[in-house]
Coordinates of C-alpha atoms and ligand atoms in Angstrom, one line a residue:
M136 CA -63.8 66.8 -64.2
A137 CA -64.2 67.3 -67.9
Y138 CA -67.9 66.9 -68.9
I139 CA -70.3 67.1 -71.8
K140 CA -73.4 69.4 -72.0
L141 CA -76.3 68.3 -74.1
S142 CA -78.7 70.9 -75.4
K143 CA -82.2 69.6 -75.3
S144 CA -83.6 72.6 -77.2
N145 CA -81.2 72.1 -80.1
L146 CA -82.0 68.4 -80.2
F147 CA -85.7 69.1 -80.4
A148 CA -85.1 71.9 -83.0
N149 CA -83.2 69.3 -85.2
V150 CA -86.1 66.8 -84.8
D151 CA -88.6 69.4 -86.0
N152 CA -86.3 70.5 -88.8
I153 CA -85.9 66.8 -90.0
S154 CA -89.7 66.2 -89.7
N155 CA -90.6 69.3 -91.6
T156 CA -88.0 68.7 -94.3
S157 CA -88.8 65.1 -94.9
N158 CA -92.5 64.9 -94.2
C159 CA -91.7 61.5 -92.8
E160 CA -91.5 59.7 -89.4
I161 CA -88.1 59.6 -87.9
L162 CA -86.3 56.4 -87.2
A163 CA -83.6 57.9 -85.0
V164 CA -80.1 56.4 -85.2
I165 CA -78.7 56.3 -81.7
K166 CA -76.0 53.7 -82.4
D167 CA -72.6 53.9 -80.8
N168 CA -73.6 55.6 -77.6
A169 CA -75.8 58.0 -79.7
Y170 CA -72.7 59.2 -81.7
G171 CA -70.9 59.7 -78.4
H172 CA -73.6 61.8 -76.8
G173 CA -74.8 59.2 -74.3
I174 CA -77.3 56.7 -75.5
V175 CA -79.6 56.7 -72.4
Q176 CA -79.7 60.5 -72.1
I177 CA -80.5 60.9 -75.8
A178 CA -83.1 58.1 -75.7
K179 CA -84.9 59.8 -72.8
M180 CA -85.0 63.2 -74.6
L181 CA -86.1 61.6 -77.9
Q182 CA -88.9 59.8 -76.2
Q183 CA -90.0 63.0 -74.5
K184 CA -90.1 64.6 -78.0
G185 CA -92.3 61.8 -79.3
I186 CA -89.8 59.7 -81.2
Q187 CA -91.1 56.1 -81.3
R188 CA -88.4 54.2 -83.2
V189 CA -84.6 54.1 -83.0
C190 CA -81.7 52.1 -84.5
V191 CA -78.8 50.8 -82.3
R192 CA -75.6 49.0 -83.1
N193 CA -76.1 45.8 -81.1
N194 CA -78.1 43.9 -78.5
D195 CA -76.4 45.6 -75.5
E196 CA -77.5 49.0 -76.8
A197 CA -81.0 47.6 -77.5
M198 CA -81.3 46.5 -73.9
L199 CA -80.4 49.9 -72.6
V200 CA -83.2 51.7 -74.5
K201 CA -85.9 49.2 -75.3
D202 CA -88.3 50.4 -72.7
Y203 CA -88.4 53.9 -74.2
F204 CA -89.6 53.0 -77.7
K205 CA -92.1 51.1 -79.7
E206 CA -89.4 49.6 -81.9
V207 CA -85.6 49.3 -81.6
L208 CA -83.8 48.1 -84.8
V209 CA -80.5 46.4 -84.2
F210 CA -78.1 46.9 -87.1
F211 CA -75.6 44.1 -86.1
P212 CA -77.5 41.3 -84.5
T213 CA -75.5 38.7 -82.6
L214 CA -77.4 37.2 -79.6
C215 CA -81.1 36.9 -79.9
Y216 CA -83.5 38.1 -77.3
N217 CA -86.8 38.2 -79.3
S218 CA -88.2 40.9 -77.1
P219 CA -91.4 42.1 -78.7
N220 CA -90.2 45.6 -79.6
I221 CA -86.7 44.7 -80.9
S222 CA -86.2 44.1 -84.6
Y223 CA -83.0 42.8 -86.3
T224 CA -81.3 43.7 -89.5
I225 CA -80.8 41.0 -92.1
S226 CA -78.0 41.9 -94.6
D227 CA -77.0 38.5 -95.9
I228 CA -78.9 35.5 -97.3
K229 CA -76.9 33.0 -95.2
Q230 CA -77.7 35.0 -92.1
L231 CA -81.4 34.9 -93.1
R232 CA -81.4 31.1 -93.5
R233 CA -80.1 30.5 -90.1
S234 CA -81.6 33.5 -88.2
K235 CA -83.5 32.8 -85.0
H236 CA -84.7 36.4 -84.8
K237 CA -88.4 36.7 -85.4
K238 CA -88.9 40.3 -86.3
I239 CA -86.6 41.6 -89.1
H240 CA -85.8 44.4 -91.5
L241 CA -84.3 43.4 -94.8
K242 CA -81.4 45.6 -95.9
F243 CA -80.8 45.6 -99.7
D244 CA -77.9 46.8 -101.6
T245 CA -78.9 49.6 -104.0
G246 CA -75.3 50.8 -104.7
M247 CA -73.2 51.0 -101.5
H248 CA -71.8 47.4 -101.8
R249 CA -71.0 47.3 -98.1
N250 CA -73.2 45.1 -96.0
A251 CA -76.6 44.3 -97.6
L252 CA -78.6 41.7 -99.5
S253 CA -78.0 41.5 -103.2
M254 CA -80.7 42.8 -105.6
D255 CA -80.1 39.6 -107.6
E256 CA -81.7 37.5 -104.8
V257 CA -84.8 39.6 -104.1
D258 CA -87.3 36.8 -105.1
E259 CA -85.5 34.2 -103.0
V260 CA -85.1 36.5 -100.0
L261 CA -88.7 37.6 -100.0
K262 CA -90.0 34.0 -100.2
L263 CA -87.7 32.9 -97.3
A264 CA -88.3 36.0 -95.2
F265 CA -92.0 36.3 -95.4
D266 CA -92.4 32.5 -94.9
K267 CA -90.5 32.3 -91.6
F268 CA -90.3 35.8 -90.1
E269 CA -92.3 38.9 -89.3
V270 CA -90.8 41.3 -92.0
R271 CA -91.3 44.7 -90.4
G272 CA -89.1 46.7 -92.8
I273 CA -87.2 46.9 -96.0
F274 CA -84.4 49.4 -96.3
S275 CA -81.3 50.5 -98.1
H276 CA -78.5 53.0 -97.5
F277 CA -77.2 55.9 -99.5
C278 CA -73.4 55.9 -100.2
C279 CA -73.0 59.4 -101.6
S280 CA -75.9 61.6 -100.5
D281 CA -73.4 64.2 -99.0
E282 CA -71.9 65.0 -102.4
I283 CA -73.0 66.2 -105.8
G284 CA -73.5 63.4 -108.3
C285 CA -76.1 61.0 -109.7
D286 CA -75.5 58.1 -107.3
T287 CA -78.3 59.2 -104.9
F288 CA -80.8 59.4 -107.7
I289 CA -79.8 56.0 -109.1
Q290 CA -80.2 54.4 -105.6
L291 CA -83.5 56.1 -105.0
D292 CA -84.8 54.8 -108.3
R293 CA -83.6 51.2 -107.5
F294 CA -85.3 51.4 -104.1
K295 CA -88.5 52.6 -105.6
K296 CA -88.5 49.6 -108.0
L297 CA -87.7 47.3 -105.1
K298 CA -90.6 48.7 -103.2
D299 CA -92.9 48.0 -106.2
R300 CA -91.7 44.4 -106.2
V301 CA -92.3 44.0 -102.5
V302 CA -95.7 45.6 -102.7
A303 CA -96.7 43.3 -105.6
F304 CA -95.4 40.2 -103.7
C305 CA -97.4 41.1 -100.6
K306 CA -100.6 41.7 -102.6
L307 CA -100.2 38.4 -104.3
H308 CA -99.7 36.5 -101.1
N309 CA -102.1 38.6 -99.0
L310 CA -99.5 39.8 -96.6
D311 CA -99.2 43.0 -94.5
L312 CA -96.9 45.5 -96.1
P313 CA -93.6 46.1 -94.3
K314 CA -92.3 49.7 -93.7
F315 CA -89.8 51.2 -96.2
H316 CA -86.9 53.4 -95.3
L317 CA -84.0 54.8 -97.3
A318 CA -82.8 58.3 -96.4
N319 CA -79.9 59.1 -94.0
S320 CA -79.3 62.7 -92.8
A321 CA -77.6 64.0 -95.9
G322 CA -80.2 62.3 -98.1
V323 CA -83.0 64.2 -96.2
F324 CA -81.4 67.6 -96.7
R325 CA -80.4 66.8 -100.3
L326 CA -83.7 65.4 -101.6
K327 CA -86.1 66.9 -99.0
D328 CA -89.4 65.1 -99.3
F329 CA -89.4 61.4 -98.3
S330 CA -93.1 61.0 -97.8
M331 CA -93.1 58.2 -100.5
F332 CA -91.5 56.0 -97.8
D333 CA -92.4 55.3 -94.2
Y334 CA -89.3 56.5 -92.2
V335 CA -86.2 58.5 -92.6
R336 CA -83.2 56.9 -90.8
V337 CA -81.2 59.9 -89.5
G338 CA -78.3 60.2 -87.2
I339 CA -75.9 63.1 -87.6
A340 CA -78.6 65.6 -88.3
L341 CA -80.2 64.9 -84.9
Y342 CA -76.9 65.8 -83.2
G343 CA -76.1 68.9 -85.3
G344 CA -73.0 67.5 -87.0
M345 CA -73.9 68.8 -90.4
E346 CA -74.9 72.0 -92.1
D347 CA -78.3 73.5 -91.3
T348 CA -78.5 71.6 -88.0
K349 CA -77.9 72.8 -84.4
P350 CA -75.1 71.3 -82.3
V351 CA -76.4 69.3 -79.4
M352 CA -73.0 68.6 -77.7
S353 CA -70.6 71.0 -76.0
L354 CA -67.5 69.8 -74.3
Y355 CA -65.8 71.4 -71.3
A356 CA -62.6 70.7 -69.3
K357 CA -61.6 72.0 -65.9
A358 CA -58.4 73.6 -64.8
L359 CA -55.8 71.4 -63.1
K360 CA -53.1 74.0 -62.8
Q361 CA -52.6 77.6 -63.8
Q362 CA -49.0 78.8 -64.4
M363 CA -46.9 81.4 -66.2
I364 CA -44.7 80.0 -69.0
Y365 CA -41.8 82.4 -69.8
K366 CA -40.6 83.7 -73.1
N367 CA -38.6 81.0 -75.1
Q368 CA -39.8 78.2 -72.9
A369 CA -41.5 75.3 -74.6
V370 CA -44.2 73.0 -73.2
G371 CA -45.0 69.3 -73.1
Y372 CA -43.4 66.3 -74.8
N373 CA -40.8 67.1 -77.4
K374 CA -41.2 70.8 -76.8
T375 CA -43.3 71.3 -80.0
Y376 CA -44.6 74.7 -79.1
T377 CA -42.4 77.6 -77.9
F378 CA -43.8 80.7 -76.3
C379 CA -42.7 84.1 -77.8
N380 CA -43.8 86.0 -74.7
D381 CA -44.4 85.4 -71.0
T382 CA -47.8 83.8 -71.0
M383 CA -50.4 82.7 -68.4
T384 CA -51.5 79.1 -69.2
T385 CA -53.9 76.6 -67.8
L386 CA -53.5 72.8 -67.9
V387 CA -57.0 71.3 -68.3
D388 CA -58.2 67.8 -67.4
I389 CA -58.9 66.3 -70.8
G390 CA -56.6 64.3 -73.0
Y391 CA -56.6 61.8 -75.8
S392 CA -57.8 59.0 -73.4
D393 CA -61.1 60.9 -73.2
G394 CA -61.4 60.7 -76.9
I395 CA -59.9 64.0 -78.1
L396 CA -58.2 63.2 -81.4
Y397 CA -54.4 63.6 -81.2
F398 CA -52.7 66.9 -82.1
D399 CA -49.0 67.7 -81.8
K400 CA -48.7 71.5 -81.8
E401 CA -52.0 73.5 -81.8
L402 CA -55.7 73.0 -81.5
Q403 CA -58.2 75.8 -81.9
L404 CA -60.8 75.6 -79.1
K405 CA -63.9 77.7 -78.8
D406 CA -62.2 80.7 -77.1
T407 CA -58.6 79.9 -76.9
L408 CA -55.8 77.7 -78.3
A409 CA -54.5 74.4 -76.9
V410 CA -50.7 74.2 -77.4
G411 CA -47.9 71.6 -77.4
K412 CA -48.6 67.9 -77.7
I413 CA -51.8 66.6 -76.1
S414 CA -51.2 64.2 -73.2
M415 CA -53.2 61.2 -72.2
D416 CA -55.1 63.0 -69.4
S417 CA -54.4 66.7 -70.0
M418 CA -53.6 69.5 -72.4
M419 CA -52.4 73.0 -72.0
V420 CA -54.3 76.1 -73.1
I421 CA -53.3 79.7 -73.4
G422 CA -54.9 82.0 -70.8
E423 CA -56.1 81.7 -67.2
Y424 CA -59.3 79.7 -66.8
D425 CA -61.3 77.7 -64.2
E426 CA -63.1 76.0 -67.1
V427 CA -62.5 75.9 -70.8
C428 CA -65.0 75.1 -73.6
V429 CA -63.2 72.7 -75.9
F430 CA -66.0 73.1 -78.5
D431 CA -69.7 74.0 -78.6
D432 CA -70.1 73.3 -82.3
V433 CA -68.4 70.1 -83.6
K434 CA -68.6 71.4 -87.2
E435 CA -66.2 74.2 -86.3
F436 CA -64.0 72.0 -84.1
A437 CA -63.7 69.5 -86.9
K438 CA -61.8 72.1 -89.0
N439 CA -58.8 71.5 -86.8
Y440 CA -58.4 68.1 -88.4
P441 CA -57.9 67.9 -92.1
N442 CA -58.6 64.2 -92.2
T443 CA -61.7 63.5 -90.3
I444 CA -65.4 64.1 -90.0
T445 CA -67.8 65.3 -87.3
Y446 CA -69.0 61.7 -86.7
D447 CA -65.5 60.6 -85.8
I448 CA -64.9 63.4 -83.3
L449 CA -68.2 62.8 -81.6
A450 CA -68.3 59.0 -81.6
K451 CA -64.8 58.8 -80.0
L452 CA -65.8 60.7 -76.8
K453 CA -65.7 58.2 -74.0
P454 CA -68.7 57.0 -72.0
H455 CA -66.9 57.9 -68.8
L456 CA -67.3 61.7 -69.4
K457 CA -70.2 63.0 -67.4
R458 CA -73.3 64.0 -69.5
V459 CA -75.3 67.0 -68.2
I460 CA -78.6 67.8 -69.9
C461 CA -79.5 71.5 -70.2
D462 CA -82.3 73.3 -72.0
Ligands
PLP234 C1 -75.3 55.2 -89.2 C2 -76.4 54.8 -90.2 C3 -77.4 55.8 -90.5 C4 -77.4 57.2 -90.1 O1 -76.5 58.0 -90.9 P1 -76.4 59.5 -90.8 O2 -75.5 59.9 -91.9 O3 -75.8 59.8 -89.4 O4 -77.7 60.1 -90.9 C5 -78.5 55.3 -91.3 N1 -78.5 54.0 -91.7 C6 -77.5 53.1 -91.5 C7 -77.7 51.8 -92.1 C8 -76.4 53.5 -90.7 O5 -75.5 52.6 -90.5

């Protein structure tokens, strides 16, 4: 059966790298099955490495990992459990008014304009929030920290001003200060020091899906059948790849139903080439193998696809693939 190997040493090296670069506590983003890596496996390793806080997509994910951490922040709250170490993201004032969640983080819009509280309603939001809830955090999200440009600096500036307003509000009303967090992975490596805030909220850098970080996942598939394909024969649906010479090939047990993005002629794997159209449960590779490494560095593998990103390739890998932890 095809399977995923997770490198604990690379995960730990990425944690150290992020800590040393940002000088800040890590709020580890393990949403969406830890970007396809396996949420429970990643949670256990992060706990072992001393990580105390994580972000997840929803309550189901929070339930899976809540026992490993001091705090689990749910990005998209639906049901409400009010477990002592689960916090909920508030990104809309209507949601705030009717929320039954006790412990919250307020997410403000500093420029992304996706899903956050408007900066025009800061006063009203703070009054409502600190009156009824335990406000554990205030955060915002960078939209363009992975590219050159001024947006990141503008957002940083707006967030610093927001922090000043919140601090003044808390002083005036004699309230405990919430924690502040802004930077995603690209933000950390772009601006480096984030010690002016409390956490950095990183995902892809933990998993090695961007420059200067080490890949945590490698993906393997097993041989289903080894066979010679003869000169001028074509393989698979619609015969999209024709062999120029007699060639030994291996059909391996991974296909697009496992989450491999579709290809219709060639896909460069770590040591060989997959050819023809990928099928639902299999694909054909050149050479004779018992086991094939599909990729051991998603940054390289992503170059096969002009129109996607490492996040997409990782997050699509299905939970049914077995995860094996190695050092
Ligand atoms: C997914 C997500 C992150 C992590 O982003 P990376 O680019 O993977 O570091 C941080 N904050 C929010 C709100 C997110 O949705």
